[in-house]
Amino acid sequence: MPDQPEDDTLSIQIANQVINVANSRTQDGVDAKEVAQGLRHAAANFSAFAEFHRRDEGAEPDLAMIVEEFTRFLEYYMSRHGGDGTPDGGPRGGLEQLIEQVKSEL
């Protein structure tokens, strides 16, 4: 996996749809930690489902690969949402990133 996920892949498009649902739930007042826990639960559940379908095709489930991939995604997105690791570092939204990119290119 590259350091930065490609924004136009089907998996990223699906992820963005799920994020939209998660954002809607937090806007409805659900605690973000609860939403995140639900997303991890769903990700584990569906990943297990997909892996067992791979097993039907003759492939063995590769839990280490799934965990490693999740860790890389988590580290990448942690760096995007306040890379210094402090709670008041705050998430850097797409617009803020675009502004910084334009400033650096001028």
mmCIF file of N, CA and C in Angstrom:
data_model
loop_
_atom_site.group_PDB
_atom_site.id
_atom_site.type_symbol
_atom_site.label_atom_id
_atom_site.label_comp_id
_atom_site.label_asym_id
_atom_site.label_seq_id
_atom_site.Cartn_x
_atom_site.Cartn_y
_atom_site.Cartn_z
ATOM 1 N N MET A 1 0.845 -1.184 0.000
ATOM 2 C CA MET A 1 0.000 0.000 0.000
ATOM 3 C C MET A 1 0.882 1.237 0.000
ATOM 4 N N PRO A 2 0.573 2.228 -0.827
ATOM 5 C CA PRO A 2 1.323 3.470 -0.780
ATOM 6 C C PRO A 2 1.069 4.197 0.532
ATOM 7 N N ASP A 3 1.897 5.218 0.807
ATOM 8 C CA ASP A 3 1.738 5.976 2.048
ATOM 9 C C ASP A 3 0.378 6.647 2.128
ATOM 10 N N GLN A 4 -0.170 7.014 0.980
ATOM 11 C CA GLN A 4 -1.453 7.711 0.955
ATOM 12 C C GLN A 4 -2.422 6.937 0.070
ATOM 13 N N PRO A 5 -3.601 6.586 0.604
ATOM 14 C CA PRO A 5 -4.567 5.852 -0.218
ATOM 15 C C PRO A 5 -5.016 6.681 -1.418
ATOM 16 N N GLU A 6 -5.272 5.995 -2.539
ATOM 17 C CA GLU A 6 -5.808 6.664 -3.724
ATOM 18 C C GLU A 6 -7.274 7.007 -3.466
ATOM 19 N N ASP A 7 -7.668 8.243 -3.740
ATOM 20 C CA ASP A 7 -9.036 8.687 -3.459
ATOM 21 C C ASP A 7 -10.072 8.150 -4.437
ATOM 22 N N ASP A 8 -9.631 7.598 -5.568
ATOM 23 C CA ASP A 8 -10.598 7.197 -6.581
ATOM 24 C C ASP A 8 -10.848 5.688 -6.629
ATOM 25 N N THR A 9 -10.320 4.945 -5.680
ATOM 26 C CA THR A 9 -10.548 3.502 -5.691
ATOM 27 C C THR A 9 -11.935 3.193 -5.140
ATOM 28 N N LEU A 10 -12.465 2.058 -5.551
ATOM 29 C CA LEU A 10 -13.788 1.654 -5.070
ATOM 30 C C LEU A 10 -13.795 1.529 -3.548
ATOM 31 N N SER A 11 -12.710 0.990 -2.973
ATOM 32 C CA SER A 11 -12.689 0.825 -1.515
ATOM 33 C C SER A 11 -12.749 2.173 -0.796
ATOM 34 N N ILE A 12 -12.091 3.197 -1.332
ATOM 35 C CA ILE A 12 -12.141 4.529 -0.716
ATOM 36 C C ILE A 12 -13.531 5.135 -0.893
ATOM 37 N N GLN A 13 -14.152 4.906 -2.037
ATOM 38 C CA GLN A 13 -15.510 5.403 -2.247
ATOM 39 C C GLN A 13 -16.476 4.774 -1.241
ATOM 40 N N ILE A 14 -16.333 3.472 -1.013
ATOM 41 C CA ILE A 14 -17.175 2.791 -0.022
ATOM 42 C C ILE A 14 -16.883 3.341 1.367
ATOM 43 N N ALA A 15 -15.595 3.510 1.679
ATOM 44 C CA ALA A 15 -15.216 4.054 2.986
ATOM 45 C C ALA A 15 -15.838 5.431 3.194
ATOM 46 N N ASN A 16 -15.822 6.257 2.166
ATOM 47 C CA ASN A 16 -16.405 7.597 2.283
ATOM 48 C C ASN A 16 -17.909 7.539 2.514
ATOM 49 N N GLN A 17 -18.587 6.568 1.914
ATOM 50 C CA GLN A 17 -20.020 6.401 2.167
ATOM 51 C C GLN A 17 -20.265 6.034 3.630
ATOM 52 N N VAL A 18 -19.432 5.148 4.157
ATOM 53 C CA VAL A 18 -19.562 4.739 5.559
ATOM 54 C C VAL A 18 -19.259 5.928 6.474
ATOM 55 N N ILE A 19 -18.239 6.712 6.134
ATOM 56 C CA ILE A 19 -17.889 7.903 6.918
ATOM 57 C C ILE A 19 -19.053 8.888 6.936
ATOM 58 N N ASN A 20 -19.740 9.025 5.807
ATOM 59 C CA ASN A 20 -20.906 9.918 5.766
ATOM 60 C C ASN A 20 -21.977 9.469 6.753
ATOM 61 N N VAL A 21 -22.202 8.167 6.848
ATOM 62 C CA VAL A 21 -23.162 7.639 7.828
ATOM 63 C C VAL A 21 -22.667 7.946 9.244
ATOM 64 N N ALA A 22 -21.377 7.716 9.490
ATOM 65 C CA ALA A 22 -20.808 7.977 10.815
ATOM 66 C C ALA A 22 -20.940 9.452 11.178
ATOM 67 N N ASN A 23 -20.640 10.334 10.227
ATOM 68 C CA ASN A 23 -20.770 11.769 10.484
ATOM 69 C C ASN A 23 -22.213 12.144 10.794
ATOM 70 N N SER A 24 -23.156 11.546 10.084
ATOM 71 C CA SER A 24 -24.578 11.808 10.353
ATOM 72 C C SER A 24 -24.951 11.390 11.767
ATOM 73 N N ARG A 25 -24.442 10.252 12.204
ATOM 74 C CA ARG A 25 -24.736 9.778 13.562
ATOM 75 C C ARG A 25 -24.175 10.739 14.608
ATOM 76 N N THR A 26 -22.946 11.245 14.393
ATOM 77 C CA THR A 26 -22.386 12.191 15.366
ATOM 78 C C THR A 26 -23.154 13.506 15.336
ATOM 79 N N GLN A 27 -23.626 13.924 14.161
ATOM 80 C CA GLN A 27 -24.444 15.136 14.080
ATOM 81 C C GLN A 27 -25.773 14.949 14.804
ATOM 82 N N ASP A 28 -26.237 13.697 14.882
ATOM 83 C CA ASP A 28 -27.466 13.384 15.624
ATOM 84 C C ASP A 28 -27.226 13.329 17.129
ATOM 85 N N GLY A 29 -25.958 13.481 17.550
ATOM 86 C CA GLY A 29 -25.647 13.504 18.969
ATOM 87 C C GLY A 29 -25.010 12.245 19.524
ATOM 88 N N VAL A 30 -24.765 11.253 18.686
ATOM 89 C CA VAL A 30 -24.111 10.031 19.155
ATOM 90 C C VAL A 30 -22.631 10.339 19.365
ATOM 91 N N ASP A 31 -22.084 9.882 20.486
ATOM 92 C CA ASP A 31 -20.679 10.102 20.804
ATOM 93 C C ASP A 31 -19.788 9.460 19.739
ATOM 94 N N ALA A 32 -18.776 10.198 19.291
ATOM 95 C CA ALA A 32 -17.877 9.709 18.240
ATOM 96 C C ALA A 32 -17.185 8.408 18.644
ATOM 97 N N LYS A 33 -16.895 8.238 19.941
ATOM 98 C CA LYS A 33 -16.256 6.995 20.390
ATOM 99 C C LYS A 33 -17.181 5.801 20.180
ATOM 100 N N GLU A 34 -18.476 6.000 20.400
ATOM 101 C CA GLU A 34 -19.451 4.922 20.175
ATOM 102 C C GLU A 34 -19.550 4.593 18.689
ATOM 103 N N VAL A 35 -19.557 5.637 17.866
ATOM 104 C CA VAL A 35 -19.618 5.419 16.418
ATOM 105 C C VAL A 35 -18.369 4.667 15.960
ATOM 106 N N ALA A 36 -17.202 5.090 16.447
ATOM 107 C CA ALA A 36 -15.952 4.427 16.065
ATOM 108 C C ALA A 36 -15.953 2.961 16.490
ATOM 109 N N GLN A 37 -16.443 2.688 17.685
ATOM 110 C CA GLN A 37 -16.512 1.302 18.149
ATOM 111 C C GLN A 37 -17.444 0.485 17.251
ATOM 112 N N GLY A 38 -18.559 1.065 16.862
ATOM 113 C CA GLY A 38 -19.479 0.385 15.955
ATOM 114 C C GLY A 38 -18.845 0.120 14.599
ATOM 115 N N LEU A 39 -18.082 1.089 14.102
ATOM 116 C CA LEU A 39 -17.402 0.909 12.817
ATOM 117 C C LEU A 39 -16.351 -0.191 12.889
ATOM 118 N N ARG A 40 -15.594 -0.236 13.996
ATOM 119 C CA ARG A 40 -14.592 -1.306 14.140
ATOM 120 C C ARG A 40 -15.268 -2.659 14.204
ATOM 121 N N HIS A 41 -16.378 -2.727 14.932
ATOM 122 C CA HIS A 41 -17.136 -3.975 15.034
ATOM 123 C C HIS A 41 -17.609 -4.402 13.639
ATOM 124 N N ALA A 42 -18.181 -3.459 12.899
ATOM 125 C CA ALA A 42 -18.672 -3.767 11.550
ATOM 126 C C ALA A 42 -17.528 -4.168 10.623
ATOM 127 N N ALA A 43 -16.398 -3.470 10.739
ATOM 128 C CA ALA A 43 -15.248 -3.800 9.890
ATOM 129 C C ALA A 43 -14.743 -5.210 10.177
ATOM 130 N N ALA A 44 -14.674 -5.569 11.451
ATOM 131 C CA ALA A 44 -14.225 -6.921 11.804
ATOM 132 C C ALA A 44 -15.214 -7.962 11.303
ATOM 133 N N ASN A 45 -16.498 -7.690 11.487
ATOM 134 C CA ASN A 45 -17.537 -8.624 11.069
ATOM 135 C C ASN A 45 -17.493 -8.840 9.557
ATOM 136 N N PHE A 46 -17.454 -7.747 8.798
ATOM 137 C CA PHE A 46 -17.481 -7.898 7.346
ATOM 138 C C PHE A 46 -16.163 -8.443 6.816
ATOM 139 N N SER A 47 -15.048 -8.094 7.451
ATOM 140 C CA SER A 47 -13.753 -8.645 7.038
ATOM 141 C C SER A 47 -13.728 -10.152 7.224
ATOM 142 N N ALA A 48 -14.285 -10.628 8.339
ATOM 143 C CA ALA A 48 -14.360 -12.077 8.572
ATOM 144 C C ALA A 48 -15.227 -12.734 7.501
ATOM 145 N N PHE A 49 -16.355 -12.111 7.190
ATOM 146 C CA PHE A 49 -17.244 -12.619 6.143
ATOM 147 C C PHE A 49 -16.491 -12.735 4.812
ATOM 148 N N ALA A 50 -15.782 -11.668 4.429
ATOM 149 C CA ALA A 50 -15.051 -11.666 3.158
ATOM 150 C C ALA A 50 -13.930 -12.700 3.155
ATOM 151 N N GLU A 51 -13.227 -12.832 4.279
ATOM 152 C CA GLU A 51 -12.140 -13.810 4.353
ATOM 153 C C GLU A 51 -12.663 -15.235 4.226
ATOM 154 N N PHE A 52 -13.802 -15.522 4.807
ATOM 155 C CA PHE A 52 -14.333 -16.877 4.696
ATOM 156 C C PHE A 52 -14.847 -17.158 3.292
ATOM 157 N N HIS A 53 -15.243 -16.122 2.565
ATOM 158 C CA HIS A 53 -15.579 -16.324 1.153
ATOM 159 C C HIS A 53 -14.320 -16.599 0.347
ATOM 160 N N ARG A 54 -13.203 -15.977 0.722
ATOM 161 C CA ARG A 54 -11.927 -16.285 0.063
ATOM 162 C C ARG A 54 -11.544 -17.729 0.341
ATOM 163 N N ARG A 55 -11.838 -18.200 1.546
ATOM 164 C CA ARG A 55 -11.529 -19.586 1.905
ATOM 165 C C ARG A 55 -12.297 -20.540 0.992
ATOM 166 N N ASP A 56 -13.546 -20.190 0.682
ATOM 167 C CA ASP A 56 -14.338 -21.008 -0.238
ATOM 168 C C ASP A 56 -13.684 -21.090 -1.610
ATOM 169 N N GLU A 57 -12.887 -20.077 -1.949
ATOM 170 C CA GLU A 57 -12.185 -20.058 -3.234
ATOM 171 C C GLU A 57 -10.808 -20.703 -3.124
ATOM 172 N N GLY A 58 -10.508 -21.316 -1.982
ATOM 173 C CA GLY A 58 -9.239 -22.014 -1.798
ATOM 174 C C GLY A 58 -8.163 -21.233 -1.080
ATOM 175 N N ALA A 59 -8.417 -19.980 -0.727
ATOM 176 C CA ALA A 59 -7.421 -19.162 -0.029
ATOM 177 C C ALA A 59 -7.618 -19.293 1.477
ATOM 178 N N GLU A 60 -6.529 -19.276 2.199
ATOM 179 C CA GLU A 60 -6.588 -19.301 3.659
ATOM 180 C C GLU A 60 -6.774 -17.877 4.184
ATOM 181 N N PRO A 61 -7.579 -17.696 5.227
ATOM 182 C CA PRO A 61 -7.708 -16.360 5.822
ATOM 183 C C PRO A 61 -6.343 -15.850 6.282
ATOM 184 N N ASP A 62 -6.065 -14.600 6.020
ATOM 185 C CA ASP A 62 -4.784 -13.998 6.378
ATOM 186 C C ASP A 62 -5.030 -12.874 7.381
ATOM 187 N N LEU A 63 -5.204 -13.271 8.650
ATOM 188 C CA LEU A 63 -5.514 -12.290 9.692
ATOM 189 C C LEU A 63 -4.388 -11.292 9.887
ATOM 190 N N ALA A 64 -3.141 -11.752 9.779
ATOM 191 C CA ALA A 64 -2.009 -10.848 9.973
ATOM 192 C C ALA A 64 -2.024 -9.731 8.932
ATOM 193 N N MET A 65 -2.362 -10.063 7.694
ATOM 194 C CA MET A 65 -2.421 -9.061 6.633
ATOM 195 C C MET A 65 -3.526 -8.044 6.917
ATOM 196 N N ILE A 66 -4.672 -8.521 7.396
ATOM 197 C CA ILE A 66 -5.790 -7.622 7.699
ATOM 198 C C ILE A 66 -5.414 -6.674 8.834
ATOM 199 N N VAL A 67 -4.806 -7.201 9.881
ATOM 200 C CA VAL A 67 -4.404 -6.376 11.027
ATOM 201 C C VAL A 67 -3.341 -5.370 10.602
ATOM 202 N N GLU A 68 -2.377 -5.810 9.796
ATOM 203 C CA GLU A 68 -1.325 -4.912 9.323
ATOM 204 C C GLU A 68 -1.915 -3.787 8.466
ATOM 205 N N GLU A 69 -2.843 -4.138 7.592
ATOM 206 C CA GLU A 69 -3.482 -3.133 6.749
ATOM 207 C C GLU A 69 -4.260 -2.128 7.605
ATOM 208 N N PHE A 70 -5.013 -2.619 8.595
ATOM 209 C CA PHE A 70 -5.763 -1.734 9.481
ATOM 210 C C PHE A 70 -4.812 -0.795 10.219
ATOM 211 N N THR A 71 -3.696 -1.334 10.707
ATOM 212 C CA THR A 71 -2.719 -0.521 11.428
ATOM 213 C C THR A 71 -2.165 0.580 10.532
ATOM 214 N N ARG A 72 -1.841 0.250 9.278
ATOM 215 C CA ARG A 72 -1.334 1.269 8.348
ATOM 216 C C ARG A 72 -2.385 2.346 8.094
ATOM 217 N N PHE A 73 -3.637 1.920 7.880
ATOM 218 C CA PHE A 73 -4.700 2.901 7.673
ATOM 219 C C PHE A 73 -4.855 3.788 8.906
ATOM 220 N N LEU A 74 -4.869 3.187 10.083
ATOM 221 C CA LEU A 74 -5.052 3.945 11.320
ATOM 222 C C LEU A 74 -3.917 4.952 11.511
ATOM 223 N N GLU A 75 -2.681 4.526 11.304
ATOM 224 C CA GLU A 75 -1.544 5.432 11.451
ATOM 225 C C GLU A 75 -1.621 6.578 10.449
ATOM 226 N N TYR A 76 -2.000 6.269 9.221
ATOM 227 C CA TYR A 76 -2.120 7.305 8.193
ATOM 228 C C TYR A 76 -3.174 8.339 8.596
ATOM 229 N N TYR A 77 -4.353 7.855 8.988
ATOM 230 C CA TYR A 77 -5.427 8.794 9.321
ATOM 231 C C TYR A 77 -5.177 9.508 10.646
ATOM 232 N N MET A 78 -4.475 8.894 11.578
ATOM 233 C CA MET A 78 -4.100 9.599 12.812
ATOM 234 C C MET A 78 -3.204 10.783 12.468
ATOM 235 N N SER A 79 -2.296 10.601 11.507
ATOM 236 C CA SER A 79 -1.414 11.703 11.119
ATOM 237 C C SER A 79 -2.188 12.815 10.412
ATOM 238 N N ARG A 80 -3.279 12.475 9.755
ATOM 239 C CA ARG A 80 -4.098 13.490 9.077
ATOM 240 C C ARG A 80 -4.996 14.244 10.042
ATOM 241 N N HIS A 81 -5.359 13.616 11.150
ATOM 242 C CA HIS A 81 -6.276 14.234 12.118
ATOM 243 C C HIS A 81 -5.498 14.713 13.335
ATOM 244 N N GLY A 82 -4.613 15.677 13.134
ATOM 245 C CA GLY A 82 -3.844 16.210 14.246
ATOM 246 C C GLY A 82 -2.581 15.413 14.447
ATOM 247 N N GLY A 83 -1.702 15.457 13.486
ATOM 248 C CA GLY A 83 -0.515 14.621 13.446
ATOM 249 C C GLY A 83 0.393 14.699 14.650
ATOM 250 N N ASP A 84 0.287 15.757 15.447
ATOM 251 C CA ASP A 84 1.178 15.840 16.600
ATOM 252 C C ASP A 84 0.696 14.975 17.754
ATOM 253 N N GLY A 85 -0.477 14.365 17.607
ATOM 254 C CA GLY A 85 -0.971 13.444 18.627
ATOM 255 C C GLY A 85 -1.656 14.103 19.801
ATOM 256 N N THR A 86 -1.741 15.420 19.806
ATOM 257 C CA THR A 86 -2.386 16.091 20.925
ATOM 258 C C THR A 86 -3.859 16.297 20.624
ATOM 259 N N PRO A 87 -4.712 16.205 21.653
ATOM 260 C CA PRO A 87 -6.142 16.375 21.421
ATOM 261 C C PRO A 87 -6.497 17.727 20.819
ATOM 262 N N ASP A 88 -5.734 18.780 21.180
ATOM 263 C CA ASP A 88 -6.074 20.092 20.637
ATOM 264 C C ASP A 88 -5.409 20.346 19.289
ATOM 265 N N GLY A 89 -4.690 19.334 18.758
ATOM 266 C CA GLY A 89 -4.151 19.449 17.409
ATOM 267 C C GLY A 89 -5.274 19.493 16.394
ATOM 268 N N GLY A 90 -6.373 18.818 16.704
ATOM 269 C CA GLY A 90 -7.583 18.870 15.903
ATOM 270 C C GLY A 90 -7.456 18.270 14.526
ATOM 271 N N PRO A 91 -8.572 17.855 13.968
ATOM 272 C CA PRO A 91 -8.536 17.306 12.621
ATOM 273 C C PRO A 91 -8.262 18.389 11.590
ATOM 274 N N ARG A 92 -7.526 18.025 10.589
ATOM 275 C CA ARG A 92 -7.278 18.939 9.478
ATOM 276 C C ARG A 92 -8.231 18.566 8.360
ATOM 277 N N GLY A 93 -9.219 19.409 8.142
ATOM 278 C CA GLY A 93 -10.220 19.123 7.120
ATOM 279 C C GLY A 93 -9.669 19.302 5.722
ATOM 280 N N GLY A 94 -10.417 18.830 4.755
ATOM 281 C CA GLY A 94 -10.004 18.901 3.365
ATOM 282 C C GLY A 94 -9.762 20.327 2.895
ATOM 283 N N LEU A 95 -10.638 21.255 3.288
ATOM 284 C CA LEU A 95 -10.477 22.643 2.872
ATOM 285 C C LEU A 95 -9.206 23.236 3.459
ATOM 286 N N GLU A 96 -8.950 22.966 4.741
ATOM 287 C CA GLU A 96 -7.740 23.493 5.375
ATOM 288 C C GLU A 96 -6.498 22.949 4.684
ATOM 289 N N GLN A 97 -6.504 21.665 4.352
ATOM 290 C CA GLN A 97 -5.363 21.075 3.650
ATOM 291 C C GLN A 97 -5.176 21.722 2.286
ATOM 292 N N LEU A 98 -6.264 21.949 1.570
ATOM 293 C CA LEU A 98 -6.187 22.571 0.254
ATOM 294 C C LEU A 98 -5.603 23.973 0.361
ATOM 295 N N ILE A 99 -6.027 24.734 1.356
ATOM 296 C CA ILE A 99 -5.509 26.085 1.556
ATOM 297 C C ILE A 99 -4.009 26.043 1.806
ATOM 298 N N GLU A 100 -3.573 25.132 2.667
ATOM 299 C CA GLU A 100 -2.144 25.002 2.959
ATOM 300 C C GLU A 100 -1.362 24.591 1.717
ATOM 301 N N GLN A 101 -1.927 23.706 0.914
ATOM 302 C CA GLN A 101 -1.261 23.262 -0.308
ATOM 303 C C GLN A 101 -1.102 24.428 -1.279
ATOM 304 N N VAL A 102 -2.162 25.209 -1.447
ATOM 305 C CA VAL A 102 -2.108 26.356 -2.354
ATOM 306 C C VAL A 102 -1.087 27.367 -1.854
ATOM 307 N N LYS A 103 -1.069 27.638 -0.549
ATOM 308 C CA LYS A 103 -0.093 28.574 0.017
ATOM 309 C C LYS A 103 1.330 28.118 -0.263
ATOM 310 N N SER A 104 1.573 26.816 -0.104
ATOM 311 C CA SER A 104 2.932 26.308 -0.295
ATOM 312 C C SER A 104 3.354 26.335 -1.759
ATOM 313 N N GLU A 105 2.378 26.299 -2.669
ATOM 314 C CA GLU A 105 2.697 26.319 -4.095
ATOM 315 C C GLU A 105 2.862 27.731 -4.637
ATOM 316 N N LEU A 106 2.404 28.740 -3.886
ATOM 317 C CA LEU A 106 2.514 30.140 -4.348
ATOM 318 C C LEU A 106 3.847 30.738 -4.030
#
